[in-house]
């Protein structure tokens, strides 16, 4: 009920589309009921009693039924579609907004695929619930009683036959559908298995040829193809069950003639009535079957709705929103004061971390993997709140500042920057459309990206991302740098920005980074120490603790861990190069 | 060489050829569908008998007879329809599996360059959706479509036999029925493509927005993402409405049926009033026209499916017609490799009339020794390996194994004696044991374990709960790069080849993993002729001979110390790596 009320809330904005859709559905139901009646009028009144005057009106009505059906099929559908989809725009927006508000770790913990499913398939299924509801109430619940009433009105025995056929219709609608669905599920599974094996084989074609395993590979594919074939033949057999309703109809047809032929001869029942009754019987299965499918749609949708609402209701632990959007970061001084952090019910990741990045200077954070380096940047970006301690920017505790204000003043380049499907320009801007094109080109130039961008066919309009041009790792990072400095932020965070690049592209990116951080406070996280040697200060983190702070030379002298990290890279000549 | 496109007629004929072996099922199915048509013909007449003879003339004695006839025909129709559908599916799916087997065989004949030009998913589609489109066409076009065409003619003739005027009307209506779906079919295809694109876009966008949430938040781009989502939803809505309208048009055909109903009664009205025509006859006519209506749909469907299949089959045949790499030379004797000495003599390789990738490459990998190929990216190191394995065929020179020219024996023979470890080995869905034995029947579990032990893979495999039975792959266990490499080494040495090729086998590993794999490799090398390609020179320093390649040619060869002294390029390569490491403190 709770779920139903919330769903109702989403459909309200498209109320009038629903009104039209309901009207169309009702109209359609009326037509289904009227059609056979027209047959009765022709046979009994027009021809049986020779009422010539009625001929033309009835024929016109018959034609009109056809035309109205056609209009209904097209126009009615538009409104159905608009109504269903319109409601889901609201729901989908809520899901996305929620996903963007919840703590970053929760998004990952929840498996991004699951949230994406809320946005796509779940929402689509829920959208159908409205249509199923309309259909159930205004078509099925309307037609079925009408048919039965008409049957009883003609002759009680007809009514009895109709009523006794209902359970069979219902049974077929449920069982048949289930059986066919599971058989076609088996076909889908077989297709999935076949294409998984094929993907393996095509991907490994070189290895297979190199080891002469073609026959083996062929046999594996043949085995799956054989499974698919079997599943398909099975489905075709199961689908032949669709003939059962047909046989049922003919059975009923035979029954009504067997029972009522005598009455027609006696004149107790009109011939046209019997013919019309045949038509009604033919249609009787439809509302039963539709009602079953409407109900099952609603059930599936209710499940999806519960999932989505469950997601929307997960306490996003709303990040403390700021009291006032105070301007911060004009100077760009970042200070960590005794910051500790632990993920929900986990070991502390940072313990009492303190350091300072002076305006315009660069501070490098180094340490073995798992030392808490990336967590540190997440805290500055206010993806999480420190468990204790404070992070100040220009003296202001950022816990009291709206996250968006903090982020506005911070440019960030991640190790694995995400490119979005769209043009290069869109990827640099990320919606910041108020910034001039000149500035964008300037940012790209600083980021060493302008040259390769202008070399592509459409320049800044080149489509990149999933469906577009594939950029190399180095190119992606350079676009990301342009993105980070587009709004000219006073502070820059470089979180392993070059770790996954090869030597050649690393040089270009390093060069870009050096220029980008010029005049900005930068916090650099790096695995490779070669990149941080020139930092104004280096903070060595180990197991969440700051164990030393200083410049390269001093640290190499006095800090064992730092020296070990350096030596490891030095003595392992090959690691510095990959 | 890419094959050129085929004409529709040729494609349809080639598709038919795959059905031929199953002609018995096919003929059986067609006969069954024709019997369905025959069983349908008397049904409207029986209705007429009920209305006119039984109900109007009061011949109740006929009633059981007529009803029994209706019952028998209904059961017969159902049974025969099921039979024909079963036979069509069976024949079609079988034929498609034969087609798949052809595709598979061809897949391995294609040169590796083909896979560089075509995405993996694209190739897989040939086996799945393209093949499915063909299967559907076998069923719907080659089978039921043919039957429907016959049915259509029969119905028109039956109507004409009763009343020639209606016969003409029926013949005239058929084109009208065909016309709307015909005009609609392009829209239908476009509508479903548009819908697919729209939902595909929405899906991609949703995943992107969720996975990219860190970046979007960091840049305050929440509003922007919402805007993009809404735009995508608008397109889904528009596509839905378009598709609905197109489908609606097919429903609109119903209008025609009702107009025909009205028309039949209008034409026959005078006769009925006069008593020359019975009501039962009018109803029988209505029944026949309804049947006409029903038989047109499968025919249009048959056409549409055939169109789809021609497109899909065109792609398939183009794939099959792409020329493959040379097969094993016929009539050649077994290659025996007692020592395992590999020699390149003046080998030259060029791709598709491009410049030479290898030119005049000569070197010898002595039996039991380690020979390293080094050089900058693009020097031709991997091409040399591919030439040895027969993935590419040298245009000039020769490659011999123990003195026998490999072009005489063909790649299959060569590969039997050469074990390879690539930089990115492909592991297959299946158990670890299966991945090592690689389906080679002669490699039993004892040999698998022995190979794994040599490759230092047994250590981590033994720790897994199901050990060698552990399933790898998509839904199975994911291995680290180092572990995958060790399995690849075990796979390479399991058949105990005389020659081992290591193609950048450690390049994508981190230092820690590399150390483990290096140990595995040295164990694997012992007693074999080994050819190593490595980007990292530390790996090759200990080689018995180093061949320096540059721009496709051999620049120098020797041992590390000599080369470092006299070969500028080699020294540069070494120094570059030194400098980057010496750069640290």
PDB file of N, CA and C in Angstrom, chain B residues 406-472:
ATOM      1  N   UNK B 406      60.089 -24.608 -42.780  1.00  0.00           N
ATOM      2  CA  UNK B 406      58.749 -24.766 -42.185  1.00  0.00           C
ATOM      3  C   UNK B 406      57.622 -24.549 -43.189  1.00  0.00           C
ATOM      4  N   UNK B 407      57.911 -23.860 -44.306  1.00  0.00           N
ATOM      5  CA  UNK B 407      56.838 -23.655 -45.275  1.00  0.00           C
ATOM      6  C   UNK B 407      56.484 -24.975 -45.958  1.00  0.00           C
ATOM      7  N   UNK B 408      57.387 -25.964 -45.860  1.00  0.00           N
ATOM      8  CA  UNK B 408      57.097 -27.270 -46.462  1.00  0.00           C
ATOM      9  C   UNK B 408      56.174 -28.101 -45.577  1.00  0.00           C
ATOM     10  N   UNK B 409      56.234 -27.848 -44.283  1.00  0.00           N
ATOM     11  CA  UNK B 409      55.469 -28.713 -43.385  1.00  0.00           C
ATOM     12  C   UNK B 409      54.182 -28.060 -42.886  1.00  0.00           C
ATOM     13  N   UNK B 410      54.094 -26.729 -43.007  1.00  0.00           N
ATOM     14  CA  UNK B 410      52.862 -26.061 -42.593  1.00  0.00           C
ATOM     15  C   UNK B 410      52.831 -25.759 -41.114  1.00  0.00           C
ATOM     16  N   UNK B 411      52.028 -24.777 -40.742  1.00  0.00           N
ATOM     17  CA  UNK B 411      52.033 -24.264 -39.369  1.00  0.00           C
ATOM     18  C   UNK B 411      51.635 -25.292 -38.317  1.00  0.00           C
ATOM     19  N   UNK B 412      50.674 -26.163 -38.645  1.00  0.00           N
ATOM     20  CA  UNK B 412      50.201 -27.102 -37.620  1.00  0.00           C
ATOM     21  C   UNK B 412      51.340 -27.942 -37.085  1.00  0.00           C
ATOM     22  N   UNK B 413      52.170 -28.425 -38.009  1.00  0.00           N
ATOM     23  CA  UNK B 413      53.311 -29.254 -37.613  1.00  0.00           C
ATOM     24  C   UNK B 413      54.289 -28.463 -36.743  1.00  0.00           C
ATOM     25  N   UNK B 414      54.538 -27.222 -37.164  1.00  0.00           N
ATOM     26  CA  UNK B 414      55.498 -26.398 -36.431  1.00  0.00           C
ATOM     27  C   UNK B 414      55.000 -26.171 -35.011  1.00  0.00           C
ATOM     28  N   UNK B 415      53.714 -25.811 -34.905  1.00  0.00           N
ATOM     29  CA  UNK B 415      53.175 -25.447 -33.602  1.00  0.00           C
ATOM     30  C   UNK B 415      53.201 -26.630 -32.639  1.00  0.00           C
ATOM     31  N   UNK B 416      53.250 -27.827 -33.184  1.00  0.00           N
ATOM     32  CA  UNK B 416      53.292 -28.999 -32.322  1.00  0.00           C
ATOM     33  C   UNK B 416      54.602 -29.022 -31.522  1.00  0.00           C
ATOM     34  N   UNK B 417      55.626 -28.405 -32.088  1.00  0.00           N
ATOM     35  CA  UNK B 417      56.934 -28.481 -31.425  1.00  0.00           C
ATOM     36  C   UNK B 417      57.359 -27.191 -30.752  1.00  0.00           C
ATOM     37  N   UNK B 418      56.513 -26.175 -30.854  1.00  0.00           N
ATOM     38  CA  UNK B 418      56.869 -24.879 -30.285  1.00  0.00           C
ATOM     39  C   UNK B 418      55.864 -24.515 -29.192  1.00  0.00           C
ATOM     40  N   UNK B 419      56.333 -24.287 -27.990  1.00  0.00           N
ATOM     41  CA  UNK B 419      55.461 -23.798 -26.927  1.00  0.00           C
ATOM     42  C   UNK B 419      55.605 -22.278 -26.840  1.00  0.00           C
ATOM     43  N   UNK B 420      54.484 -21.582 -26.666  1.00  0.00           N
ATOM     44  CA  UNK B 420      54.547 -20.116 -26.651  1.00  0.00           C
ATOM     45  C   UNK B 420      53.917 -19.555 -25.395  1.00  0.00           C
ATOM     46  N   UNK B 421      54.536 -18.517 -24.848  1.00  0.00           N
ATOM     47  CA  UNK B 421      53.912 -17.742 -23.773  1.00  0.00           C
ATOM     48  C   UNK B 421      53.837 -16.308 -24.253  1.00  0.00           C
ATOM     49  N   UNK B 422      52.623 -15.794 -24.361  1.00  0.00           N
ATOM     50  CA  UNK B 422      52.448 -14.412 -24.820  1.00  0.00           C
ATOM     51  C   UNK B 422      52.387 -13.462 -23.633  1.00  0.00           C
ATOM     52  N   UNK B 423      52.454 -12.184 -23.958  1.00  0.00           N
ATOM     53  CA  UNK B 423      52.368 -11.169 -22.905  1.00  0.00           C
ATOM     54  C   UNK B 423      51.014 -11.228 -22.197  1.00  0.00           C
ATOM     55  N   UNK B 424      49.962 -11.410 -22.981  1.00  0.00           N
ATOM     56  CA  UNK B 424      48.606 -11.419 -22.431  1.00  0.00           C
ATOM     57  C   UNK B 424      47.957 -12.745 -22.799  1.00  0.00           C
ATOM     58  N   UNK B 425      48.300 -13.817 -22.094  1.00  0.00           N
ATOM     59  CA  UNK B 425      47.771 -15.118 -22.500  1.00  0.00           C
ATOM     60  C   UNK B 425      46.258 -15.126 -22.333  1.00  0.00           C
ATOM     61  N   UNK B 426      45.577 -15.800 -23.240  1.00  0.00           N
ATOM     62  CA  UNK B 426      44.132 -15.931 -23.103  1.00  0.00           C
ATOM     63  C   UNK B 426      43.845 -17.143 -22.254  1.00  0.00           C
ATOM     64  N   UNK B 427      43.144 -16.940 -21.137  1.00  0.00           N
ATOM     65  CA  UNK B 427      42.689 -18.081 -20.360  1.00  0.00           C
ATOM     66  C   UNK B 427      41.237 -18.310 -20.727  1.00  0.00           C
ATOM     67  N   UNK B 428      40.824 -19.565 -20.696  1.00  0.00           N
ATOM     68  CA  UNK B 428      39.486 -19.892 -21.157  1.00  0.00           C
ATOM     69  C   UNK B 428      38.611 -20.286 -19.993  1.00  0.00           C
ATOM     70  N   UNK B 429      37.307 -20.064 -20.166  1.00  0.00           N
ATOM     71  CA  UNK B 429      36.374 -20.487 -19.139  1.00  0.00           C
ATOM     72  C   UNK B 429      36.490 -21.992 -19.002  1.00  0.00           C
ATOM     73  N   UNK B 430      36.751 -22.454 -17.814  1.00  0.00           N
ATOM     74  CA  UNK B 430      36.957 -23.878 -17.602  1.00  0.00           C
ATOM     75  C   UNK B 430      37.892 -24.044 -16.421  1.00  0.00           C
ATOM     76  N   UNK B 431      38.239 -25.282 -16.106  1.00  0.00           N
ATOM     77  CA  UNK B 431      39.078 -25.493 -14.933  1.00  0.00           C
ATOM     78  C   UNK B 431      40.525 -25.116 -15.236  1.00  0.00           C
ATOM     79  N   UNK B 432      41.295 -24.947 -14.177  1.00  0.00           N
ATOM     80  CA  UNK B 432      42.715 -24.648 -14.345  1.00  0.00           C
ATOM     81  C   UNK B 432      43.383 -25.800 -15.079  1.00  0.00           C
ATOM     82  N   UNK B 433      43.030 -27.027 -14.686  1.00  0.00           N
ATOM     83  CA  UNK B 433      43.614 -28.200 -15.326  1.00  0.00           C
ATOM     84  C   UNK B 433      43.367 -28.180 -16.825  1.00  0.00           C
ATOM     85  N   UNK B 434      42.127 -27.842 -17.168  1.00  0.00           N
ATOM     86  CA  UNK B 434      41.755 -27.792 -18.582  1.00  0.00           C
ATOM     87  C   UNK B 434      42.548 -26.713 -19.310  1.00  0.00           C
ATOM     88  N   UNK B 435      42.781 -25.605 -18.612  1.00  0.00           N
ATOM     89  CA  UNK B 435      43.535 -24.528 -19.230  1.00  0.00           C
ATOM     90  C   UNK B 435      44.987 -24.910 -19.453  1.00  0.00           C
ATOM     91  N   UNK B 436      45.498 -25.801 -18.627  1.00  0.00           N
ATOM     92  CA  UNK B 436      46.875 -26.234 -18.825  1.00  0.00           C
ATOM     93  C   UNK B 436      46.951 -27.340 -19.875  1.00  0.00           C
ATOM     94  N   UNK B 437      46.064 -28.331 -19.743  1.00  0.00           N
ATOM     95  CA  UNK B 437      46.116 -29.423 -20.729  1.00  0.00           C
ATOM     96  C   UNK B 437      45.591 -28.908 -22.065  1.00  0.00           C
ATOM     97  N   UNK B 438      44.750 -27.877 -22.020  1.00  0.00           N
ATOM     98  CA  UNK B 438      44.250 -27.231 -23.225  1.00  0.00           C
ATOM     99  C   UNK B 438      43.543 -28.249 -24.112  1.00  0.00           C
ATOM    100  N   UNK B 439      42.897 -29.221 -23.474  1.00  0.00           N
ATOM    101  CA  UNK B 439      42.125 -30.185 -24.244  1.00  0.00           C
ATOM    102  C   UNK B 439      42.966 -31.186 -25.019  1.00  0.00           C
ATOM    103  N   UNK B 440      44.275 -31.196 -24.761  1.00  0.00           N
ATOM    104  CA  UNK B 440      45.111 -32.170 -25.465  1.00  0.00           C
ATOM    105  C   UNK B 440      44.974 -33.499 -24.758  1.00  0.00           C
ATOM    106  N   UNK B 441      44.383 -34.454 -25.441  1.00  0.00           N
ATOM    107  CA  UNK B 441      44.005 -35.719 -24.817  1.00  0.00           C
ATOM    108  C   UNK B 441      45.182 -36.453 -24.205  1.00  0.00           C
ATOM    109  N   UNK B 442      46.391 -36.283 -24.774  1.00  0.00           N
ATOM    110  CA  UNK B 442      47.522 -37.060 -24.294  1.00  0.00           C
ATOM    111  C   UNK B 442      48.135 -36.478 -23.031  1.00  0.00           C
ATOM    112  N   UNK B 443      47.614 -35.309 -22.611  1.00  0.00           N
ATOM    113  CA  UNK B 443      48.191 -34.717 -21.403  1.00  0.00           C
ATOM    114  C   UNK B 443      47.276 -35.031 -20.225  1.00  0.00           C
ATOM    115  N   UNK B 444      47.650 -36.010 -19.436  1.00  0.00           N
ATOM    116  CA  UNK B 444      46.795 -36.427 -18.329  1.00  0.00           C
ATOM    117  C   UNK B 444      47.070 -35.547 -17.107  1.00  0.00           C
ATOM    118  N   UNK B 445      46.333 -35.810 -16.048  1.00  0.00           N
ATOM    119  CA  UNK B 445      46.418 -34.905 -14.905  1.00  0.00           C
ATOM    120  C   UNK B 445      47.812 -34.938 -14.283  1.00  0.00           C
ATOM    121  N   UNK B 446      48.499 -36.078 -14.365  1.00  0.00           N
ATOM    122  CA  UNK B 446      49.850 -36.133 -13.799  1.00  0.00           C
ATOM    123  C   UNK B 446      50.761 -35.167 -14.552  1.00  0.00           C
ATOM    124  N   UNK B 447      50.638 -35.149 -15.878  1.00  0.00           N
ATOM    125  CA  UNK B 447      51.484 -34.251 -16.663  1.00  0.00           C
ATOM    126  C   UNK B 447      51.102 -32.793 -16.419  1.00  0.00           C
ATOM    127  N   UNK B 448      49.799 -32.561 -16.242  1.00  0.00           N
ATOM    128  CA  UNK B 448      49.349 -31.199 -15.954  1.00  0.00           C
ATOM    129  C   UNK B 448      50.005 -30.716 -14.662  1.00  0.00           C
ATOM    130  N   UNK B 449      49.959 -31.565 -13.637  1.00  0.00           N
ATOM    131  CA  UNK B 449      50.515 -31.152 -12.354  1.00  0.00           C
ATOM    132  C   UNK B 449      52.021 -30.975 -12.440  1.00  0.00           C
ATOM    133  N   UNK B 450      52.668 -31.871 -13.194  1.00  0.00           N
ATOM    134  CA  UNK B 450      54.114 -31.750 -13.343  1.00  0.00           C
ATOM    135  C   UNK B 450      54.461 -30.421 -14.002  1.00  0.00           C
ATOM    136  N   UNK B 451      53.736 -30.096 -15.070  1.00  0.00           N
ATOM    137  CA  UNK B 451      53.997 -28.837 -15.773  1.00  0.00           C
ATOM    138  C   UNK B 451      53.761 -27.657 -14.849  1.00  0.00           C
ATOM    139  N   UNK B 452      52.686 -27.731 -14.057  1.00  0.00           N
ATOM    140  CA  UNK B 452      52.361 -26.634 -13.142  1.00  0.00           C
ATOM    141  C   UNK B 452      53.470 -26.471 -12.109  1.00  0.00           C
ATOM    142  N   UNK B 453      54.061 -27.604 -11.709  1.00  0.00           N
ATOM    143  CA  UNK B 453      55.108 -27.514 -10.715  1.00  0.00           C
ATOM    144  C   UNK B 453      56.331 -26.804 -11.317  1.00  0.00           C
ATOM    145  N   UNK B 454      56.700 -27.215 -12.540  1.00  0.00           N
ATOM    146  CA  UNK B 454      57.837 -26.582 -13.189  1.00  0.00           C
ATOM    147  C   UNK B 454      57.568 -25.080 -13.337  1.00  0.00           C
ATOM    148  N   UNK B 455      56.342 -24.723 -13.658  1.00  0.00           N
ATOM    149  CA  UNK B 455      56.012 -23.317 -13.916  1.00  0.00           C
ATOM    150  C   UNK B 455      55.736 -22.536 -12.639  1.00  0.00           C
ATOM    151  N   UNK B 456      56.043 -23.112 -11.498  1.00  0.00           N
ATOM    152  CA  UNK B 456      55.794 -22.451 -10.209  1.00  0.00           C
ATOM    153  C   UNK B 456      54.333 -22.073 -10.017  1.00  0.00           C
ATOM    154  N   UNK B 457      53.462 -22.785 -10.710  1.00  0.00           N
ATOM    155  CA  UNK B 457      52.037 -22.459 -10.605  1.00  0.00           C
ATOM    156  C   UNK B 457      51.386 -23.356  -9.560  1.00  0.00           C
ATOM    157  N   UNK B 458      51.978 -24.530  -9.354  1.00  0.00           N
ATOM    158  CA  UNK B 458      51.378 -25.501  -8.428  1.00  0.00           C
ATOM    159  C   UNK B 458      51.208 -24.887  -7.044  1.00  0.00           C
ATOM    160  N   UNK B 459      52.175 -24.016  -6.660  1.00  0.00           N
ATOM    161  CA  UNK B 459      52.143 -23.444  -5.314  1.00  0.00           C
ATOM    162  C   UNK B 459      50.808 -22.765  -5.017  1.00  0.00           C
ATOM    163  N   UNK B 460      50.396 -21.902  -5.933  1.00  0.00           N
ATOM    164  CA  UNK B 460      49.133 -21.196  -5.627  1.00  0.00           C
ATOM    165  C   UNK B 460      47.918 -22.042  -5.978  1.00  0.00           C
ATOM    166  N   UNK B 461      48.068 -22.935  -6.946  1.00  0.00           N
ATOM    167  CA  UNK B 461      46.926 -23.780  -7.311  1.00  0.00           C
ATOM    168  C   UNK B 461      46.572 -24.707  -6.150  1.00  0.00           C
ATOM    169  N   UNK B 462      47.593 -25.260  -5.515  1.00  0.00           N
ATOM    170  CA  UNK B 462      47.355 -26.187  -4.413  1.00  0.00           C
ATOM    171  C   UNK B 462      46.576 -25.519  -3.281  1.00  0.00           C
ATOM    172  N   UNK B 463      46.698 -24.202  -3.197  1.00  0.00           N
ATOM    173  CA  UNK B 463      46.036 -23.511  -2.096  1.00  0.00           C
ATOM    174  C   UNK B 463      44.565 -23.238  -2.369  1.00  0.00           C
ATOM    175  N   UNK B 464      44.166 -23.379  -3.626  1.00  0.00           N
ATOM    176  CA  UNK B 464      42.762 -23.141  -3.962  1.00  0.00           C
ATOM    177  C   UNK B 464      41.924 -24.321  -3.482  1.00  0.00           C
ATOM    178  N   UNK B 465      40.701 -24.042  -3.072  1.00  0.00           N
ATOM    179  CA  UNK B 465      39.892 -25.133  -2.513  1.00  0.00           C
ATOM    180  C   UNK B 465      39.704 -26.294  -3.503  1.00  0.00           C
ATOM    181  N   UNK B 466      39.451 -25.990  -4.770  1.00  0.00           N
ATOM    182  CA  UNK B 466      39.256 -27.116  -5.693  1.00  0.00           C
ATOM    183  C   UNK B 466      40.497 -27.380  -6.532  1.00  0.00           C
ATOM    184  N   UNK B 467      41.601 -26.814  -6.148  1.00  0.00           N
ATOM    185  CA  UNK B 467      42.887 -27.039  -6.794  1.00  0.00           C
ATOM    186  C   UNK B 467      42.792 -26.956  -8.324  1.00  0.00           C
ATOM    187  N   UNK B 468      43.155 -28.054  -8.995  1.00  0.00           N
ATOM    188  CA  UNK B 468      43.180 -27.988 -10.463  1.00  0.00           C
ATOM    189  C   UNK B 468      41.778 -27.955 -11.083  1.00  0.00           C
ATOM    190  N   UNK B 469      40.783 -28.227 -10.230  1.00  0.00           N
ATOM    191  CA  UNK B 469      39.418 -28.203 -10.757  1.00  0.00           C
ATOM    192  C   UNK B 469      38.808 -26.813 -10.655  1.00  0.00           C
ATOM    193  N   UNK B 470      39.526 -25.863 -10.080  1.00  0.00           N
ATOM    194  CA  UNK B 470      38.996 -24.513  -9.916  1.00  0.00           C
ATOM    195  C   UNK B 470      38.630 -23.929 -11.285  1.00  0.00           C
ATOM    196  N   UNK B 471      37.422 -23.382 -11.349  1.00  0.00           N
ATOM    197  CA  UNK B 471      36.948 -22.839 -12.621  1.00  0.00           C
ATOM    198  C   UNK B 471      37.445 -21.411 -12.798  1.00  0.00           C
ATOM    199  N   UNK B 472      37.996 -21.146 -13.961  1.00  0.00           N
ATOM    200  CA  UNK B 472      38.463 -19.800 -14.278  1.00  0.00           C
ATOM    201  C   UNK B 472      37.480 -19.133 -15.226  1.00  0.00           C
TER     202      UNK B 472
END
